[in-house]
Amino acid sequence: MPRATKDPKARAEAFVKRLADSEEIARAAMATAQQIMEHQANRKRNPAEAFKVGEKVWLNLKNSTTPQLKRKLSWTQARFTISKVISPEVYELGMENSQQRPRFHVDRPTPEISKRPPTFSTTRQNKNDNKENRQSKKRKVLR
């Protein structure tokens, strides 16, 4: 923009207009950068698990206070029941006789798996059954 006029009022208005244009460009760039950062942050996130009142959950006691004298002798996990849903992210656990606050973020407890997957059992026969099978096979071969 050429400085054709030496009028201070016109120059001030032009300066204010340039500042407003620059601010608009900066705001658009910030909004674009914010969208990109939000997309990158949410790329690997999983939705939070929803628990219901009365559900059993396991709680990691790594950062919790326990009545044990030695930390290495204390339990690492404990099973609790959800007593209250405070918000979709915060749950209150039924922790009677505990010195710890009973409210936890949804990431701390893990659901209890009530139905275990089927186990693969190998059926072992008695030694007598194996001997009988071998003897019957020998008899068949000898006939």
mmCIF file with all atom_site columns, C-alpha atoms in Angstrom:
data_model
loop_
_atom_site.group_PDB
_atom_site.id
_atom_site.type_symbol
_atom_site.label_atom_id
_atom_site.label_alt_id
_atom_site.label_comp_id
_atom_site.label_asym_id
_atom_site.label_entity_id
_atom_site.label_seq_id
_atom_site.pdbx_PDB_ins_code
_atom_site.Cartn_x
_atom_site.Cartn_y
_atom_site.Cartn_z
_atom_site.occupancy
_atom_site.B_iso_or_equiv
_atom_site.pdbx_formal_charge
_atom_site.auth_seq_id
_atom_site.auth_comp_id
_atom_site.auth_asym_id
_atom_site.auth_atom_id
_atom_site.pdbx_PDB_model_num
ATOM 1   C CA . MET A 1 1   ? 0.000   0.000    0.000  1.00 0.00 ? 1   MET A CA 1
ATOM 2   C CA . PRO A 1 2   ? 1.730   3.202    -1.096 1.00 0.00 ? 2   PRO A CA 1
ATOM 3   C CA . ARG A 1 3   ? 1.806   6.125    1.235  1.00 0.00 ? 3   ARG A CA 1
ATOM 4   C CA . ALA A 1 4   ? 0.231   8.585    -1.142 1.00 0.00 ? 4   ALA A CA 1
ATOM 5   C CA . THR A 1 5   ? -1.278  10.714   1.546  1.00 0.00 ? 5   THR A CA 1
ATOM 6   C CA . LYS A 1 6   ? 0.429   12.383   4.431  1.00 0.00 ? 6   LYS A CA 1
ATOM 7   C CA . ASP A 1 7   ? -2.848  12.722   6.263  1.00 0.00 ? 7   ASP A CA 1
ATOM 8   C CA . PRO A 1 8   ? -2.277  11.143   9.722  1.00 0.00 ? 8   PRO A CA 1
ATOM 9   C CA . LYS A 1 9   ? -5.925  10.125   10.082 1.00 0.00 ? 9   LYS A CA 1
ATOM 10  C CA . ALA A 1 10  ? -5.940  8.210    6.781  1.00 0.00 ? 10  ALA A CA 1
ATOM 11  C CA . ARG A 1 11  ? -2.621  6.550    7.625  1.00 0.00 ? 11  ARG A CA 1
ATOM 12  C CA . ALA A 1 12  ? -3.954  5.509    11.050 1.00 0.00 ? 12  ALA A CA 1
ATOM 13  C CA . GLU A 1 13  ? -7.087  4.021    9.490  1.00 0.00 ? 13  GLU A CA 1
ATOM 14  C CA . ALA A 1 14  ? -4.979  2.078    6.979  1.00 0.00 ? 14  ALA A CA 1
ATOM 15  C CA . PHE A 1 15  ? -2.778  0.781    9.818  1.00 0.00 ? 15  PHE A CA 1
ATOM 16  C CA . VAL A 1 16  ? -5.807  -0.324   11.838 1.00 0.00 ? 16  VAL A CA 1
ATOM 17  C CA . LYS A 1 17  ? -7.228  -2.065   8.750  1.00 0.00 ? 17  LYS A CA 1
ATOM 18  C CA . ARG A 1 18  ? -3.936  -3.942   8.219  1.00 0.00 ? 18  ARG A CA 1
ATOM 19  C CA . LEU A 1 19  ? -3.925  -4.992   11.884 1.00 0.00 ? 19  LEU A CA 1
ATOM 20  C CA . ALA A 1 20  ? -7.517  -6.259   11.622 1.00 0.00 ? 20  ALA A CA 1
ATOM 21  C CA . ASP A 1 21  ? -6.680  -8.243   8.463  1.00 0.00 ? 21  ASP A CA 1
ATOM 22  C CA . SER A 1 22  ? -3.599  -9.729   10.135 1.00 0.00 ? 22  SER A CA 1
ATOM 23  C CA . GLU A 1 23  ? -5.636  -10.665  13.205 1.00 0.00 ? 23  GLU A CA 1
ATOM 24  C CA . GLU A 1 24  ? -8.235  -12.406  11.034 1.00 0.00 ? 24  GLU A CA 1
ATOM 25  C CA . ILE A 1 25  ? -5.521  -14.391  9.233  1.00 0.00 ? 25  ILE A CA 1
ATOM 26  C CA . ALA A 1 26  ? -3.902  -15.343  12.564 1.00 0.00 ? 26  ALA A CA 1
ATOM 27  C CA . ARG A 1 27  ? -7.240  -16.493  14.021 1.00 0.00 ? 27  ARG A CA 1
ATOM 28  C CA . ALA A 1 28  ? -7.914  -18.657  10.950 1.00 0.00 ? 28  ALA A CA 1
ATOM 29  C CA . ALA A 1 29  ? -4.427  -20.189  11.202 1.00 0.00 ? 29  ALA A CA 1
ATOM 30  C CA . MET A 1 30  ? -4.925  -20.908  14.916 1.00 0.00 ? 30  MET A CA 1
ATOM 31  C CA . ALA A 1 31  ? -8.296  -22.574  14.254 1.00 0.00 ? 31  ALA A CA 1
ATOM 32  C CA . THR A 1 32  ? -6.765  -24.757  11.537 1.00 0.00 ? 32  THR A CA 1
ATOM 33  C CA . ALA A 1 33  ? -3.848  -25.739  13.789 1.00 0.00 ? 33  ALA A CA 1
ATOM 34  C CA . GLN A 1 34  ? -6.273  -26.539  16.617 1.00 0.00 ? 34  GLN A CA 1
ATOM 35  C CA . GLN A 1 35  ? -8.315  -28.827  14.359 1.00 0.00 ? 35  GLN A CA 1
ATOM 36  C CA . ILE A 1 36  ? -5.168  -30.635  13.219 1.00 0.00 ? 36  ILE A CA 1
ATOM 37  C CA . MET A 1 37  ? -3.961  -31.110  16.809 1.00 0.00 ? 37  MET A CA 1
ATOM 38  C CA . GLU A 1 38  ? -7.386  -32.354  17.913 1.00 0.00 ? 38  GLU A CA 1
ATOM 39  C CA . HIS A 1 39  ? -7.465  -34.869  15.070 1.00 0.00 ? 39  HIS A CA 1
ATOM 40  C CA . GLN A 1 40  ? -3.965  -36.141  15.927 1.00 0.00 ? 40  GLN A CA 1
ATOM 41  C CA . ALA A 1 41  ? -4.784  -36.418  19.641 1.00 0.00 ? 41  ALA A CA 1
ATOM 42  C CA . ASN A 1 42  ? -8.035  -38.344  19.034 1.00 0.00 ? 42  ASN A CA 1
ATOM 43  C CA . ARG A 1 43  ? -6.525  -40.651  16.437 1.00 0.00 ? 43  ARG A CA 1
ATOM 44  C CA . LYS A 1 44  ? -5.605  -43.462  18.854 1.00 0.00 ? 44  LYS A CA 1
ATOM 45  C CA . ARG A 1 45  ? -8.092  -42.785  21.642 1.00 0.00 ? 45  ARG A CA 1
ATOM 46  C CA . ASN A 1 46  ? -10.744 -45.313  22.527 1.00 0.00 ? 46  ASN A CA 1
ATOM 47  C CA . PRO A 1 47  ? -14.141 -44.395  23.939 1.00 0.00 ? 47  PRO A CA 1
ATOM 48  C CA . ALA A 1 48  ? -14.390 -44.675  27.710 1.00 0.00 ? 48  ALA A CA 1
ATOM 49  C CA . GLU A 1 49  ? -16.036 -47.744  29.151 1.00 0.00 ? 49  GLU A CA 1
ATOM 50  C CA . ALA A 1 50  ? -19.434 -47.199  30.766 1.00 0.00 ? 50  ALA A CA 1
ATOM 51  C CA . PHE A 1 51  ? -20.126 -48.951  34.063 1.00 0.00 ? 51  PHE A CA 1
ATOM 52  C CA . LYS A 1 52  ? -23.461 -49.423  35.818 1.00 0.00 ? 52  LYS A CA 1
ATOM 53  C CA . VAL A 1 53  ? -24.318 -49.379  39.512 1.00 0.00 ? 53  VAL A CA 1
ATOM 54  C CA . GLY A 1 54  ? -23.771 -52.811  41.025 1.00 0.00 ? 54  GLY A CA 1
ATOM 55  C CA . GLU A 1 55  ? -21.146 -53.928  38.510 1.00 0.00 ? 55  GLU A CA 1
ATOM 56  C CA . LYS A 1 56  ? -17.989 -55.551  39.836 1.00 0.00 ? 56  LYS A CA 1
ATOM 57  C CA . VAL A 1 57  ? -14.676 -53.997  38.809 1.00 0.00 ? 57  VAL A CA 1
ATOM 58  C CA . TRP A 1 58  ? -11.002 -54.536  39.549 1.00 0.00 ? 58  TRP A CA 1
ATOM 59  C CA . LEU A 1 59  ? -9.019  -51.565  40.831 1.00 0.00 ? 59  LEU A CA 1
ATOM 60  C CA . ASN A 1 60  ? -5.252  -51.293  40.532 1.00 0.00 ? 60  ASN A CA 1
ATOM 61  C CA . LEU A 1 61  ? -3.924  -50.432  43.991 1.00 0.00 ? 61  LEU A CA 1
ATOM 62  C CA . LYS A 1 62  ? -0.506  -49.307  42.800 1.00 0.00 ? 62  LYS A CA 1
ATOM 63  C CA . ASN A 1 63  ? -0.916  -45.702  43.945 1.00 0.00 ? 63  ASN A CA 1
ATOM 64  C CA . SER A 1 64  ? -3.294  -46.440  46.813 1.00 0.00 ? 64  SER A CA 1
ATOM 65  C CA . THR A 1 65  ? -2.671  -46.554  50.526 1.00 0.00 ? 65  THR A CA 1
ATOM 66  C CA . THR A 1 66  ? -3.106  -49.960  52.109 1.00 0.00 ? 66  THR A CA 1
ATOM 67  C CA . PRO A 1 67  ? -2.990  -51.074  55.761 1.00 0.00 ? 67  PRO A CA 1
ATOM 68  C CA . GLN A 1 68  ? 0.023   -53.286  55.025 1.00 0.00 ? 68  GLN A CA 1
ATOM 69  C CA . LEU A 1 69  ? 3.271   -52.277  56.677 1.00 0.00 ? 69  LEU A CA 1
ATOM 70  C CA . LYS A 1 70  ? 5.311   -53.190  53.610 1.00 0.00 ? 70  LYS A CA 1
ATOM 71  C CA . ARG A 1 71  ? 4.167   -52.093  50.188 1.00 0.00 ? 71  ARG A CA 1
ATOM 72  C CA . LYS A 1 72  ? 5.579   -55.161  48.475 1.00 0.00 ? 72  LYS A CA 1
ATOM 73  C CA . LEU A 1 73  ? 3.403   -57.415  50.654 1.00 0.00 ? 73  LEU A CA 1
ATOM 74  C CA . SER A 1 74  ? 0.166   -55.606  49.845 1.00 0.00 ? 74  SER A CA 1
ATOM 75  C CA . TRP A 1 75  ? -2.271  -56.685  47.185 1.00 0.00 ? 75  TRP A CA 1
ATOM 76  C CA . THR A 1 76  ? -1.800  -55.197  43.740 1.00 0.00 ? 76  THR A CA 1
ATOM 77  C CA . GLN A 1 77  ? -5.472  -55.339  42.743 1.00 0.00 ? 77  GLN A CA 1
ATOM 78  C CA . ALA A 1 78  ? -8.788  -55.519  44.557 1.00 0.00 ? 78  ALA A CA 1
ATOM 79  C CA . ARG A 1 79  ? -12.368 -56.170  43.502 1.00 0.00 ? 79  ARG A CA 1
ATOM 80  C CA . PHE A 1 80  ? -15.018 -53.564  44.287 1.00 0.00 ? 80  PHE A CA 1
ATOM 81  C CA . THR A 1 81  ? -18.641 -52.837  43.406 1.00 0.00 ? 81  THR A CA 1
ATOM 82  C CA . ILE A 1 82  ? -19.703 -49.589  41.769 1.00 0.00 ? 82  ILE A CA 1
ATOM 83  C CA . SER A 1 83  ? -22.017 -47.852  44.210 1.00 0.00 ? 83  SER A CA 1
ATOM 84  C CA . LYS A 1 84  ? -22.715 -44.575  42.409 1.00 0.00 ? 84  LYS A CA 1
ATOM 85  C CA . VAL A 1 85  ? -22.239 -42.997  38.990 1.00 0.00 ? 85  VAL A CA 1
ATOM 86  C CA . ILE A 1 86  ? -21.234 -39.393  39.569 1.00 0.00 ? 86  ILE A CA 1
ATOM 87  C CA . SER A 1 87  ? -20.594 -38.509  35.921 1.00 0.00 ? 87  SER A CA 1
ATOM 88  C CA . PRO A 1 88  ? -19.763 -40.511  32.786 1.00 0.00 ? 88  PRO A CA 1
ATOM 89  C CA . GLU A 1 89  ? -16.073 -40.170  33.700 1.00 0.00 ? 89  GLU A CA 1
ATOM 90  C CA . VAL A 1 90  ? -16.200 -40.510  37.522 1.00 0.00 ? 90  VAL A CA 1
ATOM 91  C CA . TYR A 1 91  ? -17.466 -43.476  39.531 1.00 0.00 ? 91  TYR A CA 1
ATOM 92  C CA . GLU A 1 92  ? -17.788 -44.103  43.242 1.00 0.00 ? 92  GLU A CA 1
ATOM 93  C CA . LEU A 1 93  ? -16.784 -47.539  44.473 1.00 0.00 ? 93  LEU A CA 1
ATOM 94  C CA . GLY A 1 94  ? -18.093 -49.292  47.560 1.00 0.00 ? 94  GLY A CA 1
ATOM 95  C CA . MET A 1 95  ? -14.920 -49.184  49.653 1.00 0.00 ? 95  MET A CA 1
ATOM 96  C CA . GLU A 1 96  ? -15.894 -49.914  53.245 1.00 0.00 ? 96  GLU A CA 1
ATOM 97  C CA . ASN A 1 97  ? -13.196 -49.667  55.924 1.00 0.00 ? 97  ASN A CA 1
ATOM 98  C CA . SER A 1 98  ? -10.829 -47.861  53.611 1.00 0.00 ? 98  SER A CA 1
ATOM 99  C CA . GLN A 1 99  ? -8.790  -44.741  54.187 1.00 0.00 ? 99  GLN A CA 1
ATOM 100 C CA . GLN A 1 100 ? -8.878  -43.871  50.511 1.00 0.00 ? 100 GLN A CA 1
ATOM 101 C CA . ARG A 1 101 ? -11.397 -41.680  48.738 1.00 0.00 ? 101 ARG A CA 1
ATOM 102 C CA . PRO A 1 102 ? -13.874 -43.888  46.872 1.00 0.00 ? 102 PRO A CA 1
ATOM 103 C CA . ARG A 1 103 ? -14.113 -41.784  43.689 1.00 0.00 ? 103 ARG A CA 1
ATOM 104 C CA . PHE A 1 104 ? -12.142 -42.809  40.614 1.00 0.00 ? 104 PHE A CA 1
ATOM 105 C CA . HIS A 1 105 ? -11.797 -41.811  36.976 1.00 0.00 ? 105 HIS A CA 1
ATOM 106 C CA . VAL A 1 106 ? -13.196 -44.250  34.432 1.00 0.00 ? 106 VAL A CA 1
ATOM 107 C CA . ASP A 1 107 ? -9.671  -45.270  33.353 1.00 0.00 ? 107 ASP A CA 1
ATOM 108 C CA . ARG A 1 108 ? -8.663  -46.633  36.776 1.00 0.00 ? 108 ARG A CA 1
ATOM 109 C CA . PRO A 1 109 ? -11.093 -49.577  37.276 1.00 0.00 ? 109 PRO A CA 1
ATOM 110 C CA . THR A 1 110 ? -11.198 -52.478  34.823 1.00 0.00 ? 110 THR A CA 1
ATOM 111 C CA . PRO A 1 111 ? -14.334 -54.583  34.352 1.00 0.00 ? 111 PRO A CA 1
ATOM 112 C CA . GLU A 1 112 ? -14.554 -57.991  35.946 1.00 0.00 ? 112 GLU A CA 1
ATOM 113 C CA . ILE A 1 113 ? -14.816 -60.746  33.390 1.00 0.00 ? 113 ILE A CA 1
ATOM 114 C CA . SER A 1 114 ? -17.639 -62.953  34.619 1.00 0.00 ? 114 SER A CA 1
ATOM 115 C CA . LYS A 1 115 ? -17.601 -65.441  31.777 1.00 0.00 ? 115 LYS A CA 1
ATOM 116 C CA . ARG A 1 116 ? -14.197 -66.944  31.360 1.00 0.00 ? 116 ARG A CA 1
ATOM 117 C CA . PRO A 1 117 ? -13.220 -68.287  27.971 1.00 0.00 ? 117 PRO A CA 1
ATOM 118 C CA . PRO A 1 118 ? -13.383 -72.047  27.621 1.00 0.00 ? 118 PRO A CA 1
ATOM 119 C CA . THR A 1 119 ? -10.232 -73.785  28.697 1.00 0.00 ? 119 THR A CA 1
ATOM 120 C CA . PHE A 1 120 ? -8.574  -76.310  26.476 1.00 0.00 ? 120 PHE A CA 1
ATOM 121 C CA . SER A 1 121 ? -8.404  -79.483  28.491 1.00 0.00 ? 121 SER A CA 1
ATOM 122 C CA . THR A 1 122 ? -6.450  -82.454  27.349 1.00 0.00 ? 122 THR A CA 1
ATOM 123 C CA . THR A 1 123 ? -8.202  -85.612  28.397 1.00 0.00 ? 123 THR A CA 1
ATOM 124 C CA . ARG A 1 124 ? -5.745  -87.990  29.948 1.00 0.00 ? 124 ARG A CA 1
ATOM 125 C CA . GLN A 1 125 ? -6.753  -91.574  30.158 1.00 0.00 ? 125 GLN A CA 1
ATOM 126 C CA . ASN A 1 126 ? -5.835  -93.825  32.990 1.00 0.00 ? 126 ASN A CA 1
ATOM 127 C CA . LYS A 1 127 ? -2.713  -95.896  32.600 1.00 0.00 ? 127 LYS A CA 1
ATOM 128 C CA . ASN A 1 128 ? -4.854  -99.031  32.795 1.00 0.00 ? 128 ASN A CA 1
ATOM 129 C CA . ASP A 1 129 ? -6.981  -97.876  29.858 1.00 0.00 ? 129 ASP A CA 1
ATOM 130 C CA . ASN A 1 130 ? -3.866  -97.286  27.793 1.00 0.00 ? 130 ASN A CA 1
ATOM 131 C CA . LYS A 1 131 ? -2.536  -100.759 28.640 1.00 0.00 ? 131 LYS A CA 1
ATOM 132 C CA . GLU A 1 132 ? -5.862  -102.355 27.705 1.00 0.00 ? 132 GLU A CA 1
ATOM 133 C CA . ASN A 1 133 ? -5.908  -100.499 24.397 1.00 0.00 ? 133 ASN A CA 1
ATOM 134 C CA . ARG A 1 134 ? -2.358  -101.611 23.641 1.00 0.00 ? 134 ARG A CA 1
ATOM 135 C CA . GLN A 1 135 ? -3.148  -105.197 24.528 1.00 0.00 ? 135 GLN A CA 1
ATOM 136 C CA . SER A 1 136 ? -6.273  -105.208 22.374 1.00 0.00 ? 136 SER A CA 1
ATOM 137 C CA . LYS A 1 137 ? -4.264  -103.796 19.470 1.00 0.00 ? 137 LYS A CA 1
ATOM 138 C CA . LYS A 1 138 ? -1.653  -106.520 19.961 1.00 0.00 ? 138 LYS A CA 1
ATOM 139 C CA . ARG A 1 139 ? -4.367  -109.172 19.919 1.00 0.00 ? 139 ARG A CA 1
ATOM 140 C CA . LYS A 1 140 ? -5.790  -107.780 16.700 1.00 0.00 ? 140 LYS A CA 1
ATOM 141 C CA . VAL A 1 141 ? -2.362  -107.820 15.103 1.00 0.00 ? 141 VAL A CA 1
ATOM 142 C CA . LEU A 1 142 ? -1.676  -111.354 16.247 1.00 0.00 ? 142 LEU A CA 1
ATOM 143 C CA . ARG A 1 143 ? -4.960  -112.699 14.800 1.00 0.00 ? 143 ARG A CA 1
#
